[in-house]
Backbone as JSON, one array per atom type, in Angstrom:
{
  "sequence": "XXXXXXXXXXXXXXXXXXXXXXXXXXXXXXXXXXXXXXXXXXXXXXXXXXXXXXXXXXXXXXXXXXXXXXXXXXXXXXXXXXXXXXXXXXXXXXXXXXXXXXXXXXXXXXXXXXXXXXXXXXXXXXXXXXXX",
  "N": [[29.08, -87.98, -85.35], [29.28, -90.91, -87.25], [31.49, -93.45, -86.94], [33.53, -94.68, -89.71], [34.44, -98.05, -91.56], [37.83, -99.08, -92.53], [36.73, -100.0, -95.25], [34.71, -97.9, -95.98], [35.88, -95.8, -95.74], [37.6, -95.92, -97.72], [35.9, -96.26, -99.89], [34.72, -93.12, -99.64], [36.69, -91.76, -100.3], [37.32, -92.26, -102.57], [35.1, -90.89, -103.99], [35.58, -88.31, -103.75], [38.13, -88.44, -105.28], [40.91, -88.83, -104.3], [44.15, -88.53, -104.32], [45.63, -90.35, -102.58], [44.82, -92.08, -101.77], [45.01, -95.62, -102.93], [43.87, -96.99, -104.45], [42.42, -94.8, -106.08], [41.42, -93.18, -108.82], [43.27, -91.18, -109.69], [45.2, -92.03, -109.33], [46.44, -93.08, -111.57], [46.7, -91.61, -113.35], [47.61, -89.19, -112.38], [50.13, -90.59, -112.75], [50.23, -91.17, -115.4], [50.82, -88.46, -116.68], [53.03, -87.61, -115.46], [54.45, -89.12, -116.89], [57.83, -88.66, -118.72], [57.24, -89.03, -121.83], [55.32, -88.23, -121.82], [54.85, -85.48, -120.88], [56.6, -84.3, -122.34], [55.67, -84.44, -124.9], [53.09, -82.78, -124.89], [54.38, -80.1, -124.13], [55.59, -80.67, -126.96], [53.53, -79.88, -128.58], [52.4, -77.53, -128.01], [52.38, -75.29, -130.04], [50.59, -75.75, -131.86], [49.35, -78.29, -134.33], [51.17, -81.29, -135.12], [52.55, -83.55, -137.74], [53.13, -86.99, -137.44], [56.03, -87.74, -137.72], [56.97, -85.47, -137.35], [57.04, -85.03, -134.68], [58.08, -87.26, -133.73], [60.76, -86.08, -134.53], [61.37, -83.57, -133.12], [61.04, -84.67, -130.29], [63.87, -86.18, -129.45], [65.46, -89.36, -129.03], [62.72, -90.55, -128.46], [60.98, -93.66, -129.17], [59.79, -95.38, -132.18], [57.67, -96.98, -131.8], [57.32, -96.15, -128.75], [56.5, -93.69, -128.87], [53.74, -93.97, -130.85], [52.73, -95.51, -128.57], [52.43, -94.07, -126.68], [51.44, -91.42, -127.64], [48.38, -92.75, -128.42], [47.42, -93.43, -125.9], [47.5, -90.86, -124.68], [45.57, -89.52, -126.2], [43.29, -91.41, -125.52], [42.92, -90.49, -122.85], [42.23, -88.25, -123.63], [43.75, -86.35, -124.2], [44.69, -85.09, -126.39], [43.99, -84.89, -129.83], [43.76, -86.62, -132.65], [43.95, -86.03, -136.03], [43.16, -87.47, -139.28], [43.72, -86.81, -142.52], [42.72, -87.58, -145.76], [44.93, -88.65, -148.16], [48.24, -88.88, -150.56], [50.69, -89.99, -149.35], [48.65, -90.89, -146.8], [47.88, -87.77, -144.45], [48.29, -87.59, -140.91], [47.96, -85.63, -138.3], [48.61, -84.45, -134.6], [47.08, -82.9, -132.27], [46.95, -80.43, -129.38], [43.86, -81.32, -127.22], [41.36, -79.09, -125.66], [41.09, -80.02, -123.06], [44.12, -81.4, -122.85], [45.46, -79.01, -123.62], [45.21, -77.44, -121.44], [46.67, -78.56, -119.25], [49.46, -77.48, -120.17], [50.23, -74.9, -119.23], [51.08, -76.17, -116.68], [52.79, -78.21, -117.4], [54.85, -76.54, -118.77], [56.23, -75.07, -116.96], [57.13, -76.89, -115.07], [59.13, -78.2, -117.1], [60.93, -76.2, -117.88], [61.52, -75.5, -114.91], [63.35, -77.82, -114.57], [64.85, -77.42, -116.7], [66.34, -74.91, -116.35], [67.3, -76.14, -112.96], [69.34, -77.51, -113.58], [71.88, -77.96, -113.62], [72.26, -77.15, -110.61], [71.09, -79.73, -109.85], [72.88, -81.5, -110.59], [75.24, -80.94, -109.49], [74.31, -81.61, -106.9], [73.76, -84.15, -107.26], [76.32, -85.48, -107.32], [77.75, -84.61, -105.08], [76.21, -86.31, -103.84], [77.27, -88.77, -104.18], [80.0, -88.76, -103.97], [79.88, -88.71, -101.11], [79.06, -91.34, -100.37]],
  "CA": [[29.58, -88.5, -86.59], [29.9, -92.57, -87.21], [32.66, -94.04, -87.29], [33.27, -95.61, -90.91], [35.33, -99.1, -91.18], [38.17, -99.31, -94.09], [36.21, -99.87, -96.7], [33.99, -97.02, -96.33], [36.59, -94.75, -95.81], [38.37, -95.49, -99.42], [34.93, -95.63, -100.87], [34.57, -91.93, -99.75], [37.78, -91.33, -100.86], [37.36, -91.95, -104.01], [34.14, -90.52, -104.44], [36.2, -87.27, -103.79], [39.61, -88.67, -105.63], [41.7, -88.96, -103.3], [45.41, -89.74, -105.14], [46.2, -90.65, -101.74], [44.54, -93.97, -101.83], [45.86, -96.26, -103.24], [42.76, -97.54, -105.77], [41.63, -93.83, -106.71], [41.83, -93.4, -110.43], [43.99, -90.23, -109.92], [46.7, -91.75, -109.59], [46.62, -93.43, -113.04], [45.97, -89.86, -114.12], [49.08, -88.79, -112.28], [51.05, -91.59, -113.44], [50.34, -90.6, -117.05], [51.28, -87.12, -117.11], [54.32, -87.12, -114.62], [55.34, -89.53, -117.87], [58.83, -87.91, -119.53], [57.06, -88.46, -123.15], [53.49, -87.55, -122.08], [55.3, -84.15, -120.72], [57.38, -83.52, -123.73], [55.05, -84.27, -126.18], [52.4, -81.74, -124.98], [55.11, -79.15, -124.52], [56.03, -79.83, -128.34], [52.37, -79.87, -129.46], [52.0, -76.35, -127.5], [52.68, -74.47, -130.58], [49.67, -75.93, -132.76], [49.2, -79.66, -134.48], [52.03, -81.25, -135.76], [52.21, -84.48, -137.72], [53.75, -87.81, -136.49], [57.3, -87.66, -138.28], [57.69, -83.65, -136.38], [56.87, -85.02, -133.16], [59.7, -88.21, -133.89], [62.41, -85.83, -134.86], [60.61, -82.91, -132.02], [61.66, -85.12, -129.48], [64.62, -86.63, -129.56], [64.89, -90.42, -128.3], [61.6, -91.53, -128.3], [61.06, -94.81, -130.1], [58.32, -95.17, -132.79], [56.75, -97.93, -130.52], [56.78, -95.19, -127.29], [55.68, -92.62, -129.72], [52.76, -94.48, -130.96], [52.14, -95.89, -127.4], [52.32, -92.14, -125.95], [50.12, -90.8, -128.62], [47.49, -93.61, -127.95], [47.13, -93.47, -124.23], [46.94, -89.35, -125.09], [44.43, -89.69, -127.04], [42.27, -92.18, -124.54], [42.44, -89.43, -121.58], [41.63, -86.77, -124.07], [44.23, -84.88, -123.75], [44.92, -85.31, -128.34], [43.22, -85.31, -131.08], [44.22, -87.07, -133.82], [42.98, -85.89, -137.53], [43.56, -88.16, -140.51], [43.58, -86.52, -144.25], [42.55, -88.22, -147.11], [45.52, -88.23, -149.22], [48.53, -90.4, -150.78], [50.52, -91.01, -148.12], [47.72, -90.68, -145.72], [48.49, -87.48, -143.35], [48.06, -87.28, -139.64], [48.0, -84.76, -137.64], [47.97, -84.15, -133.36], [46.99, -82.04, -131.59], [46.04, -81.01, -127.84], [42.98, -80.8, -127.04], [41.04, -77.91, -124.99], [41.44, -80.41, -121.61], [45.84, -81.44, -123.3], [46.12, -77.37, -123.58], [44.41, -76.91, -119.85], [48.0, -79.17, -118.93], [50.29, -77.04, -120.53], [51.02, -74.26, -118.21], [52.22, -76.65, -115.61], [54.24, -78.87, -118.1], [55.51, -75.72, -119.32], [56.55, -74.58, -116.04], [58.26, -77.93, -115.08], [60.14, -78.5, -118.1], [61.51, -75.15, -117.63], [62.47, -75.68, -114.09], [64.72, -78.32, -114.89], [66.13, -76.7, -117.62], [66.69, -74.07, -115.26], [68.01, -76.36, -112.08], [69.72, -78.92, -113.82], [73.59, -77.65, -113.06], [72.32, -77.62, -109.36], [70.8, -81.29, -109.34], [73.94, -82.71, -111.15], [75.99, -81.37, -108.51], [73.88, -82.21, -105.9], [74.22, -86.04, -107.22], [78.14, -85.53, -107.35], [78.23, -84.52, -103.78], [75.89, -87.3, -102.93], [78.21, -89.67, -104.88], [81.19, -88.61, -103.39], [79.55, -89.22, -99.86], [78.73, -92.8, -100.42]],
  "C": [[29.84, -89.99, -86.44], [30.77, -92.61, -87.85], [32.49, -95.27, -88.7], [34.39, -96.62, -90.53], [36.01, -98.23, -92.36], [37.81, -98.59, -95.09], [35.38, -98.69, -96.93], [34.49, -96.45, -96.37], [37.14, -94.45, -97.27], [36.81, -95.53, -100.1], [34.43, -94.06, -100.6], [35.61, -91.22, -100.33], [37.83, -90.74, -102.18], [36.37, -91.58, -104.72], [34.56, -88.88, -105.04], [37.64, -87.04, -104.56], [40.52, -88.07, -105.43], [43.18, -89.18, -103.55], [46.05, -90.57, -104.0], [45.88, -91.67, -101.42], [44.61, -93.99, -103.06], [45.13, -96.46, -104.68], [42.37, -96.08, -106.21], [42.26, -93.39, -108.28], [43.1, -92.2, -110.52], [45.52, -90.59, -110.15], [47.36, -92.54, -110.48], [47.19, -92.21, -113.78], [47.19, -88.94, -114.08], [50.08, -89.12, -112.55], [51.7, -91.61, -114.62], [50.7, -89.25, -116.97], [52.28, -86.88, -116.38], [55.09, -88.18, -115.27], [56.12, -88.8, -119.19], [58.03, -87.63, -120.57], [55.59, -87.89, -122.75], [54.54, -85.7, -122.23], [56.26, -83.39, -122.16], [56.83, -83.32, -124.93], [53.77, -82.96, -126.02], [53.16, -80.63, -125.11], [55.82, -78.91, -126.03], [54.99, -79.32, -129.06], [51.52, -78.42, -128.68], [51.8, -75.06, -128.86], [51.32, -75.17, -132.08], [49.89, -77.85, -133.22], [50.35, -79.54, -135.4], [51.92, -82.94, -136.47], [53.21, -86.05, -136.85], [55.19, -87.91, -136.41], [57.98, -85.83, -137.43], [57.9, -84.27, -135.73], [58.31, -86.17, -133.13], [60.81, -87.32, -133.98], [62.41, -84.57, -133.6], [61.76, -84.01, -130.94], [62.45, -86.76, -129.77], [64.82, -87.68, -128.29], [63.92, -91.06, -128.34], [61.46, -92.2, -129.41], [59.99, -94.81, -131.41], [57.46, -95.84, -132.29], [56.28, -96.94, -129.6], [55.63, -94.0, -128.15], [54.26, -92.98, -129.69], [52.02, -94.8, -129.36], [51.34, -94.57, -126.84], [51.07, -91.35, -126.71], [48.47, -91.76, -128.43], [46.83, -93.03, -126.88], [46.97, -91.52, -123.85], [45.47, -89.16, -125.57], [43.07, -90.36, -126.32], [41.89, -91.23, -123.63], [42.44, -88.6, -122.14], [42.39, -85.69, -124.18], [45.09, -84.66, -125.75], [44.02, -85.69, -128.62], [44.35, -85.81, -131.93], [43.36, -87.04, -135.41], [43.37, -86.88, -138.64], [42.58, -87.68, -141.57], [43.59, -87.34, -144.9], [44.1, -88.06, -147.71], [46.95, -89.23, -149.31], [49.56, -89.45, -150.09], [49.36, -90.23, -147.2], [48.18, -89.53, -144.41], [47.53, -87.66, -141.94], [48.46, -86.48, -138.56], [47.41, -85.09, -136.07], [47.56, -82.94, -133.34], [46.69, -81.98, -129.89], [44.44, -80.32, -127.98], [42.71, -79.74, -126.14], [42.02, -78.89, -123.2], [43.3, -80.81, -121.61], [46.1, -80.07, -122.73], [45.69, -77.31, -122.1], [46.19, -77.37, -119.03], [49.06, -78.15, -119.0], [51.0, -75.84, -120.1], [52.14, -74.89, -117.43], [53.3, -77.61, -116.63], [55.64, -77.59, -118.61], [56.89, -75.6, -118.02], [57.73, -75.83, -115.16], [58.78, -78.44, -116.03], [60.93, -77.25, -118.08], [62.31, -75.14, -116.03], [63.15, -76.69, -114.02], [64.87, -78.08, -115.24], [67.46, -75.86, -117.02], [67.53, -74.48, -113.78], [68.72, -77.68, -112.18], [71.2, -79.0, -112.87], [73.03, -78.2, -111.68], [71.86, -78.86, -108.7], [72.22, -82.0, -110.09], [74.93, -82.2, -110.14], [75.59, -81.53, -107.0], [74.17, -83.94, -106.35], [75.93, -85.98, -107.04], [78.14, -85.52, -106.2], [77.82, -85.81, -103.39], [76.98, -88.87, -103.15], [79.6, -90.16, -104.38], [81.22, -88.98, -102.03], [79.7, -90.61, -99.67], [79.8, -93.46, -101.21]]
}
């Protein structure tokens, strides 16, 4: 077997995407979906398309700037559709798409285990709190 330098090594890397280097697109990929609103907004848009004013009052906090941003940058990696109706005011509707819904187990599944281990991370920070 030859020995590759470096550079050949991350270009095999990322032929295979690698999140573990540094340049491989994955970890854009991971970046975006281990983001609070990416994760909350597919888990609200689990239950069918909703329009933009649900998803604002849906999750609580997010800005109409993040919103919009979030919905965007959704929409680029495919993981939403966005429909626009004819009509006065103009509606719009998300949704996820087939590859959004493919997500939605595991968002499911970690938004549920914090729900589920919150008590025991808030008094794990107390103890650590109390340490320091």
């Amino acid at each position: 077997m030859a020995t590759q330098t470096v550079a050949q090594q991350r270009a095999e890397a990322r032929r295979h995407y690698d999140a573990y280097v540094a340049e491989c697109p994955t970890r854009q990929l991971l970046d975006r979906i281990a983001n609070k609103w990416v994760s909350l907004l597919i888990n609200a848009l689990a239950d069918g398309p909703q329009r933009y004013g649900d998803l604002s009052r849906r999750v609580a906090g997010i800005s109409q700037k993040m919103l919009t941003q979030t919905l965007r940058v959704m929409e680029r990696d495919g993981l939403v559709e966005r429909t626009i109706t004819a009509a006065v005011p103009v509606r719009v509707d998300y949704e996820l798409t087939e590859l959004g819904a493919s997500l939605l187990p595991v968002m499911r599944i970690i938004k549920g285990w914090a729900e589920t281990h919150m008590d025991q991370v808030l008094t794990a920070r107390a103890e650590y709190d109390t340490e320091r």
